[in-house]
């Protein structure tokens, strides 16, 4: 099978950032991958010519990086989801289809300003018009490409990514689930979600129990199920209405994944990218801006 892209070339700006990192003056933070439909003459595809580039010829889309893995002591493999539909909002990212003739990897100094961002590395298609990103049509399944990109760094253990807005891929979700723990500290009243030794989030829980009935008053907690069969809509955001006794139009509602959830249910919860859809008396509406869940999901409301 013909190679889709020539070997990636580190730019002069990328080399300058790498030299700074090797000198201990900065750490590298990869910010995004970008795709474009620029066409390159043979002489523009040479490593020396690509090293001079400050950007893509014709950038069309920019994607957040989903994950980073060490490929070697001085190399990393970065992954991003290239798609024609925004997985969070459901809006079209591509309204006019194009050929993926160029891919750029951008980076900046960690904790540095946006003005430190630069094209770190670039790869161009070996043959023009090889891969095509179609325009998104509402109601159709989005086009998606899981793109991996290997880059040289000074120390793979001292590199970060800016993953804000990135779609969580199935492999990333599985790795995260293996490390997730949920614990409750009765002394502080905090519910803590951790990944390994790192605390991802904490939430203060205050439930005042009636000593006679042993029922919570003030902040009520209920168990419910987001039924897979109740999702409506042909495209994201999908809508589901769950029945929760005691909820009113003015209630402050918080929904979290039940601690009794299975791995399959937890994966469906993460992939769904849920958001608040409002409420009425006895009913709470949730919206899924990601994948439509195919499993019943137990939740705590």
CSV table of C-alpha atoms in Angstrom, one decimal:
chain,number,residue,atom,x,y,z
A,1,UNK,CA,0.0,0.0,0.0
A,2,UNK,CA,1.5,3.4,-0.9
A,3,UNK,CA,2.6,5.6,2.0
A,4,UNK,CA,0.1,8.4,2.4
A,5,UNK,CA,2.5,11.0,3.8
A,6,UNK,CA,6.2,11.6,3.4
A,7,UNK,CA,8.4,11.6,6.5
A,8,UNK,CA,7.5,14.5,8.8
A,9,UNK,CA,10.0,17.3,9.0
A,10,UNK,CA,10.7,19.3,12.2
A,11,UNK,CA,10.6,23.0,11.4
A,12,UNK,CA,13.2,25.6,12.4
A,13,UNK,CA,10.8,26.9,15.0
A,14,UNK,CA,10.3,23.4,16.4
A,15,UNK,CA,14.0,22.9,16.6
A,16,UNK,CA,14.4,26.2,18.5
A,17,UNK,CA,11.8,25.1,21.0
A,18,UNK,CA,13.5,21.7,21.3
A,19,UNK,CA,16.9,23.3,21.9
A,20,UNK,CA,15.3,25.5,24.6
A,21,UNK,CA,13.8,22.4,26.3
A,22,UNK,CA,17.2,20.6,26.1
A,23,UNK,CA,18.8,23.6,27.8
A,24,UNK,CA,16.3,23.4,30.6
A,25,UNK,CA,14.9,26.8,29.8
A,26,UNK,CA,11.4,25.6,28.9
A,27,UNK,CA,9.1,22.5,28.6
A,28,UNK,CA,7.3,21.6,25.5
A,29,UNK,CA,3.5,21.7,25.4
A,30,UNK,CA,1.9,20.3,22.2
A,31,UNK,CA,-1.3,22.3,21.5
A,32,UNK,CA,-3.0,21.0,18.4
A,33,UNK,CA,-2.9,19.2,15.0
A,34,UNK,CA,-4.0,21.1,11.9
A,35,UNK,CA,-5.0,19.8,8.5
A,36,UNK,CA,-5.0,21.6,5.2
A,37,UNK,CA,-5.4,21.2,1.5
A,38,UNK,CA,-2.4,23.1,0.3
A,39,UNK,CA,-0.5,21.5,-2.7
A,40,UNK,CA,3.3,21.3,-2.7
A,41,UNK,CA,5.6,21.1,-5.7
A,42,UNK,CA,8.4,18.5,-5.6
A,43,UNK,CA,11.0,21.0,-4.5
A,44,UNK,CA,8.7,22.2,-1.6
A,45,UNK,CA,8.5,18.7,-0.2
A,46,UNK,CA,12.2,18.4,0.5
A,47,UNK,CA,13.2,18.4,4.2
A,48,UNK,CA,15.1,21.6,3.8
A,49,UNK,CA,12.1,23.4,2.4
A,50,UNK,CA,9.7,22.1,5.0
A,51,UNK,CA,12.0,23.2,7.8
A,52,UNK,CA,11.5,26.8,6.7
A,53,UNK,CA,7.7,26.6,7.0
A,54,UNK,CA,6.0,28.7,9.7
A,55,UNK,CA,2.5,27.3,9.0
A,56,UNK,CA,0.5,25.2,6.6
A,57,UNK,CA,-0.1,26.4,3.1
A,58,UNK,CA,-3.8,26.2,3.4
A,59,UNK,CA,-5.0,25.3,6.9
A,60,UNK,CA,-8.7,24.1,7.0
A,61,UNK,CA,-9.2,22.6,10.4
A,62,UNK,CA,-7.6,22.5,13.8
A,63,UNK,CA,-8.0,19.7,16.3
A,64,UNK,CA,-7.2,19.3,20.0
A,65,UNK,CA,-4.8,16.4,20.9
A,66,UNK,CA,-6.6,13.6,22.7
A,67,UNK,CA,-3.6,11.7,24.1
A,68,UNK,CA,0.2,11.4,24.3
A,69,UNK,CA,2.3,8.4,24.8
A,70,UNK,CA,6.1,8.0,25.1
A,71,UNK,CA,7.4,6.3,22.0
A,72,UNK,CA,11.0,6.4,23.3
A,73,UNK,CA,13.1,8.3,25.8
A,74,UNK,CA,13.2,11.3,23.3
A,75,UNK,CA,10.1,10.7,21.3
A,76,UNK,CA,6.3,10.8,21.8
A,77,UNK,CA,3.3,9.6,19.9
A,78,UNK,CA,0.3,12.1,19.8
A,79,UNK,CA,-3.2,11.2,18.8
A,80,UNK,CA,-6.1,13.4,17.6
A,81,UNK,CA,-9.5,12.7,16.2
A,82,UNK,CA,-9.8,14.3,12.7
A,83,UNK,CA,-13.5,14.7,12.0
A,84,UNK,CA,-16.0,16.8,10.0
A,85,UNK,CA,-18.4,17.2,13.0
A,86,UNK,CA,-17.7,18.8,16.4
A,87,UNK,CA,-18.3,15.9,18.8
A,88,UNK,CA,-19.2,18.3,21.6
A,89,UNK,CA,-21.7,20.6,19.9
A,90,UNK,CA,-22.8,18.5,16.9
A,91,UNK,CA,-22.1,21.4,14.6
A,92,UNK,CA,-20.4,20.9,11.2
A,93,UNK,CA,-16.6,21.5,11.2
A,94,UNK,CA,-16.4,20.9,7.5
A,95,UNK,CA,-18.9,22.5,5.1
A,96,UNK,CA,-16.8,22.1,2.0
A,97,UNK,CA,-14.9,18.9,1.5
A,98,UNK,CA,-11.2,18.8,0.9
A,99,UNK,CA,-8.2,16.5,0.4
A,100,UNK,CA,-5.9,16.1,3.4
A,101,UNK,CA,-2.7,17.2,1.7
A,102,UNK,CA,-0.9,18.5,4.8
A,103,UNK,CA,-0.8,17.9,8.5
A,104,UNK,CA,0.9,20.2,11.0
A,105,UNK,CA,1.8,19.6,14.7
A,106,UNK,CA,1.8,22.8,16.8
A,107,UNK,CA,3.5,23.3,20.2
A,108,UNK,CA,4.5,26.1,22.5
A,109,UNK,CA,6.4,26.7,25.7
A,110,UNK,CA,4.5,25.2,28.7
A,111,UNK,CA,2.9,28.1,30.7
A,112,UNK,CA,4.0,30.4,27.9
A,113,UNK,CA,1.6,32.7,26.0
A,114,UNK,CA,-0.1,32.0,22.7
A,115,UNK,CA,2.6,34.0,21.0
A,116,UNK,CA,5.1,31.2,21.8
A,117,UNK,CA,3.0,28.7,19.7
A,118,UNK,CA,4.8,27.6,16.5
A,119,UNK,CA,4.5,24.9,13.8
A,120,UNK,CA,6.7,22.2,15.4
A,121,UNK,CA,6.6,19.6,12.6
A,122,UNK,CA,4.8,19.2,9.2
A,123,UNK,CA,4.0,16.2,7.0
A,124,UNK,CA,2.8,16.5,3.4
A,125,UNK,CA,1.0,13.9,1.2
A,126,UNK,CA,3.3,11.7,-0.9
A,127,UNK,CA,0.7,11.9,-3.7
A,128,UNK,CA,-1.7,14.8,-3.9
A,129,UNK,CA,-5.4,14.3,-3.2
A,130,UNK,CA,-4.9,11.1,-1.4
A,131,UNK,CA,-7.3,11.3,1.6
A,132,UNK,CA,-10.6,13.2,1.5
A,133,UNK,CA,-12.5,14.9,4.4
A,134,UNK,CA,-16.1,15.2,3.2
A,135,UNK,CA,-18.5,18.0,4.2
A,136,UNK,CA,-20.7,17.1,7.2
A,137,UNK,CA,-24.4,16.5,6.3
A,138,UNK,CA,-26.8,16.8,9.3
A,139,UNK,CA,-28.3,13.4,10.1
A,140,UNK,CA,-25.4,11.4,8.6
A,141,UNK,CA,-22.6,9.7,10.6
A,142,UNK,CA,-19.6,11.9,10.9
A,143,UNK,CA,-16.3,11.1,9.0
A,144,UNK,CA,-13.6,10.3,11.5
A,145,UNK,CA,-9.9,9.6,11.2
A,146,UNK,CA,-7.8,8.6,14.3
A,147,UNK,CA,-4.5,10.4,13.4
A,148,UNK,CA,-1.3,9.4,15.2
A,149,UNK,CA,1.8,11.6,14.9
A,150,UNK,CA,5.3,10.9,16.2
A,151,UNK,CA,7.5,13.7,17.2
A,152,UNK,CA,11.0,14.1,18.7
A,153,UNK,CA,11.4,15.7,22.1
A,154,UNK,CA,14.2,16.2,24.6
A,155,UNK,CA,12.6,14.2,27.4
A,156,UNK,CA,9.4,12.2,26.8
A,157,UNK,CA,8.6,12.4,30.5
A,158,UNK,CA,8.6,16.2,30.5
A,159,UNK,CA,6.1,16.9,27.7
A,160,UNK,CA,2.5,17.9,28.1
A,161,UNK,CA,-0.5,18.4,25.8
A,162,UNK,CA,-3.3,20.9,25.7
A,163,UNK,CA,-6.3,18.6,25.4
A,164,UNK,CA,-9.1,21.2,25.9
A,165,UNK,CA,-11.9,20.4,23.6
A,166,UNK,CA,-10.5,17.1,22.5
A,167,UNK,CA,-12.7,14.1,21.9
A,168,UNK,CA,-12.0,11.2,24.2
A,169,UNK,CA,-11.2,8.1,22.1
A,170,UNK,CA,-12.2,4.6,23.2
A,171,UNK,CA,-8.6,3.6,23.9
A,172,UNK,CA,-8.1,6.7,26.1
A,173,UNK,CA,-11.3,6.0,28.0
A,174,UNK,CA,-10.2,2.4,28.7
A,175,UNK,CA,-6.8,3.6,30.0
A,176,UNK,CA,-8.5,6.2,32.2
A,177,UNK,CA,-11.0,3.7,33.6
A,178,UNK,CA,-8.3,1.4,34.6
A,179,UNK,CA,-6.9,4.1,36.9
A,180,UNK,CA,-10.1,5.7,38.2
A,181,UNK,CA,-11.0,5.5,41.9
A,182,UNK,CA,-13.9,7.2,43.7
A,183,UNK,CA,-13.8,7.7,47.4
A,184,UNK,CA,-15.7,9.6,50.1
A,185,UNK,CA,-14.0,11.3,53.0
A,186,UNK,CA,-16.5,11.4,55.9
A,187,UNK,CA,-14.4,13.9,57.9
A,188,UNK,CA,-14.2,16.5,55.1
A,189,UNK,CA,-17.4,15.5,53.4
A,190,UNK,CA,-15.7,15.4,50.0
A,191,UNK,CA,-16.2,13.0,47.2
A,192,UNK,CA,-12.9,12.5,45.3
A,193,UNK,CA,-12.3,11.2,41.8
A,194,UNK,CA,-8.7,10.1,41.3
A,195,UNK,CA,-6.7,8.7,38.4
A,196,UNK,CA,-3.8,6.9,40.0
A,197,UNK,CA,-2.3,9.4,42.5
A,198,UNK,CA,-3.7,12.4,40.7
A,199,UNK,CA,-7.0,14.0,42.0
A,200,UNK,CA,-9.2,14.9,39.1
A,201,UNK,CA,-12.0,16.5,41.0
A,202,UNK,CA,-13.5,16.9,44.4
A,203,UNK,CA,-17.1,17.7,45.3
A,204,UNK,CA,-18.4,18.7,48.7
A,205,UNK,CA,-21.5,16.7,49.7
A,206,UNK,CA,-23.8,18.0,52.4
A,207,UNK,CA,-26.8,15.7,53.3
A,208,UNK,CA,-28.8,16.5,56.4
A,209,UNK,CA,-30.6,13.4,57.6
A,210,UNK,CA,-33.8,13.4,59.6
A,211,UNK,CA,-32.9,11.4,62.8
A,212,UNK,CA,-36.4,9.7,62.9
A,213,UNK,CA,-37.0,8.8,59.2
A,214,UNK,CA,-33.3,8.6,58.2
A,215,UNK,CA,-34.3,10.3,55.0
A,216,UNK,CA,-32.3,13.2,53.6
A,217,UNK,CA,-33.8,16.6,53.9
A,218,UNK,CA,-32.6,19.7,52.1
A,219,UNK,CA,-30.4,18.0,49.6
A,220,UNK,CA,-32.2,14.9,48.3
A,221,UNK,CA,-30.4,12.0,46.6
A,222,UNK,CA,-32.1,9.6,44.3
A,223,UNK,CA,-31.0,6.7,42.0
A,224,UNK,CA,-32.2,6.6,38.4
A,225,UNK,CA,-31.4,5.0,35.1
A,226,UNK,CA,-30.8,6.7,31.8
A,227,UNK,CA,-32.5,4.0,29.6
A,228,UNK,CA,-30.8,3.3,26.2
A,229,UNK,CA,-34.2,2.8,24.6
A,230,UNK,CA,-35.4,6.3,25.5
A,231,UNK,CA,-32.9,8.3,23.5
A,232,UNK,CA,-34.5,10.4,20.8
A,233,UNK,CA,-33.0,12.2,17.8
A,234,UNK,CA,-31.2,11.1,14.7
A,235,UNK,CA,-28.0,13.1,15.4
A,236,UNK,CA,-26.3,14.7,18.4
A,237,UNK,CA,-27.4,16.2,20.7
A,238,UNK,CA,-29.6,13.2,21.5
A,239,UNK,CA,-32.3,13.7,24.2
A,240,UNK,CA,-33.4,11.5,27.1
A,241,UNK,CA,-35.9,12.2,29.9
A,242,UNK,CA,-35.6,10.4,33.2
A,243,UNK,CA,-38.1,10.3,36.0
A,244,UNK,CA,-36.9,11.6,39.3
A,245,UNK,CA,-39.4,12.1,42.2
A,246,UNK,CA,-39.2,15.4,44.0
A,247,UNK,CA,-37.6,17.4,41.3
A,248,UNK,CA,-39.2,20.8,40.6
A,249,UNK,CA,-38.6,23.4,38.0
A,250,UNK,CA,-36.5,25.4,40.4
A,251,UNK,CA,-34.4,22.5,41.7
A,252,UNK,CA,-30.6,22.5,41.4
A,253,UNK,CA,-29.9,19.2,39.8
A,254,UNK,CA,-26.6,17.4,39.6
A,255,UNK,CA,-26.3,14.0,37.9
A,256,UNK,CA,-23.3,11.7,38.3
A,257,UNK,CA,-22.4,8.1,37.3
A,258,UNK,CA,-23.5,5.6,39.9
A,259,UNK,CA,-20.7,3.8,41.8
A,260,UNK,CA,-22.4,0.5,40.8
A,261,UNK,CA,-21.9,1.2,37.1
A,262,UNK,CA,-20.1,-1.5,35.0
A,263,UNK,CA,-17.1,-0.8,32.8
A,264,UNK,CA,-19.4,-0.9,29.7
A,265,UNK,CA,-21.8,1.6,31.4
A,266,UNK,CA,-19.0,3.9,32.4
A,267,UNK,CA,-17.6,3.9,28.8
A,268,UNK,CA,-21.1,4.8,27.5
A,269,UNK,CA,-21.3,7.6,30.1
A,270,UNK,CA,-17.9,9.1,29.0
A,271,UNK,CA,-18.6,8.7,25.2
A,272,UNK,CA,-22.0,10.3,25.6
A,273,UNK,CA,-20.6,13.7,26.6
A,274,UNK,CA,-23.8,14.6,28.6
A,275,UNK,CA,-25.1,18.0,29.3
A,276,UNK,CA,-28.0,19.5,31.3
A,277,UNK,CA,-31.2,19.7,29.2
A,278,UNK,CA,-33.5,21.3,31.8
A,279,UNK,CA,-36.2,19.9,34.1
A,280,UNK,CA,-39.9,19.9,34.9
A,281,UNK,CA,-41.8,18.6,37.9
A,282,UNK,CA,-40.6,15.0,38.4
A,283,UNK,CA,-38.6,14.9,35.2
A,284,UNK,CA,-35.0,15.7,34.3
A,285,UNK,CA,-33.8,16.0,30.7
A,286,UNK,CA,-30.2,15.0,29.7
A,287,UNK,CA,-28.5,15.6,26.3
A,288,UNK,CA,-25.8,13.6,24.7
A,289,UNK,CA,-23.4,15.6,22.5
A,290,UNK,CA,-21.2,12.6,21.8
A,291,UNK,CA,-22.2,9.1,20.9
A,292,UNK,CA,-25.8,7.8,21.5
A,293,UNK,CA,-25.4,5.4,24.5
A,294,UNK,CA,-26.4,1.8,23.7
A,295,UNK,CA,-26.4,0.7,27.3
A,296,UNK,CA,-28.6,1.6,30.3
A,297,UNK,CA,-26.7,3.9,32.6
A,298,UNK,CA,-27.3,4.0,36.3
A,299,UNK,CA,-26.9,7.5,37.8
A,300,UNK,CA,-27.2,9.3,41.1
A,301,UNK,CA,-29.3,12.5,41.0
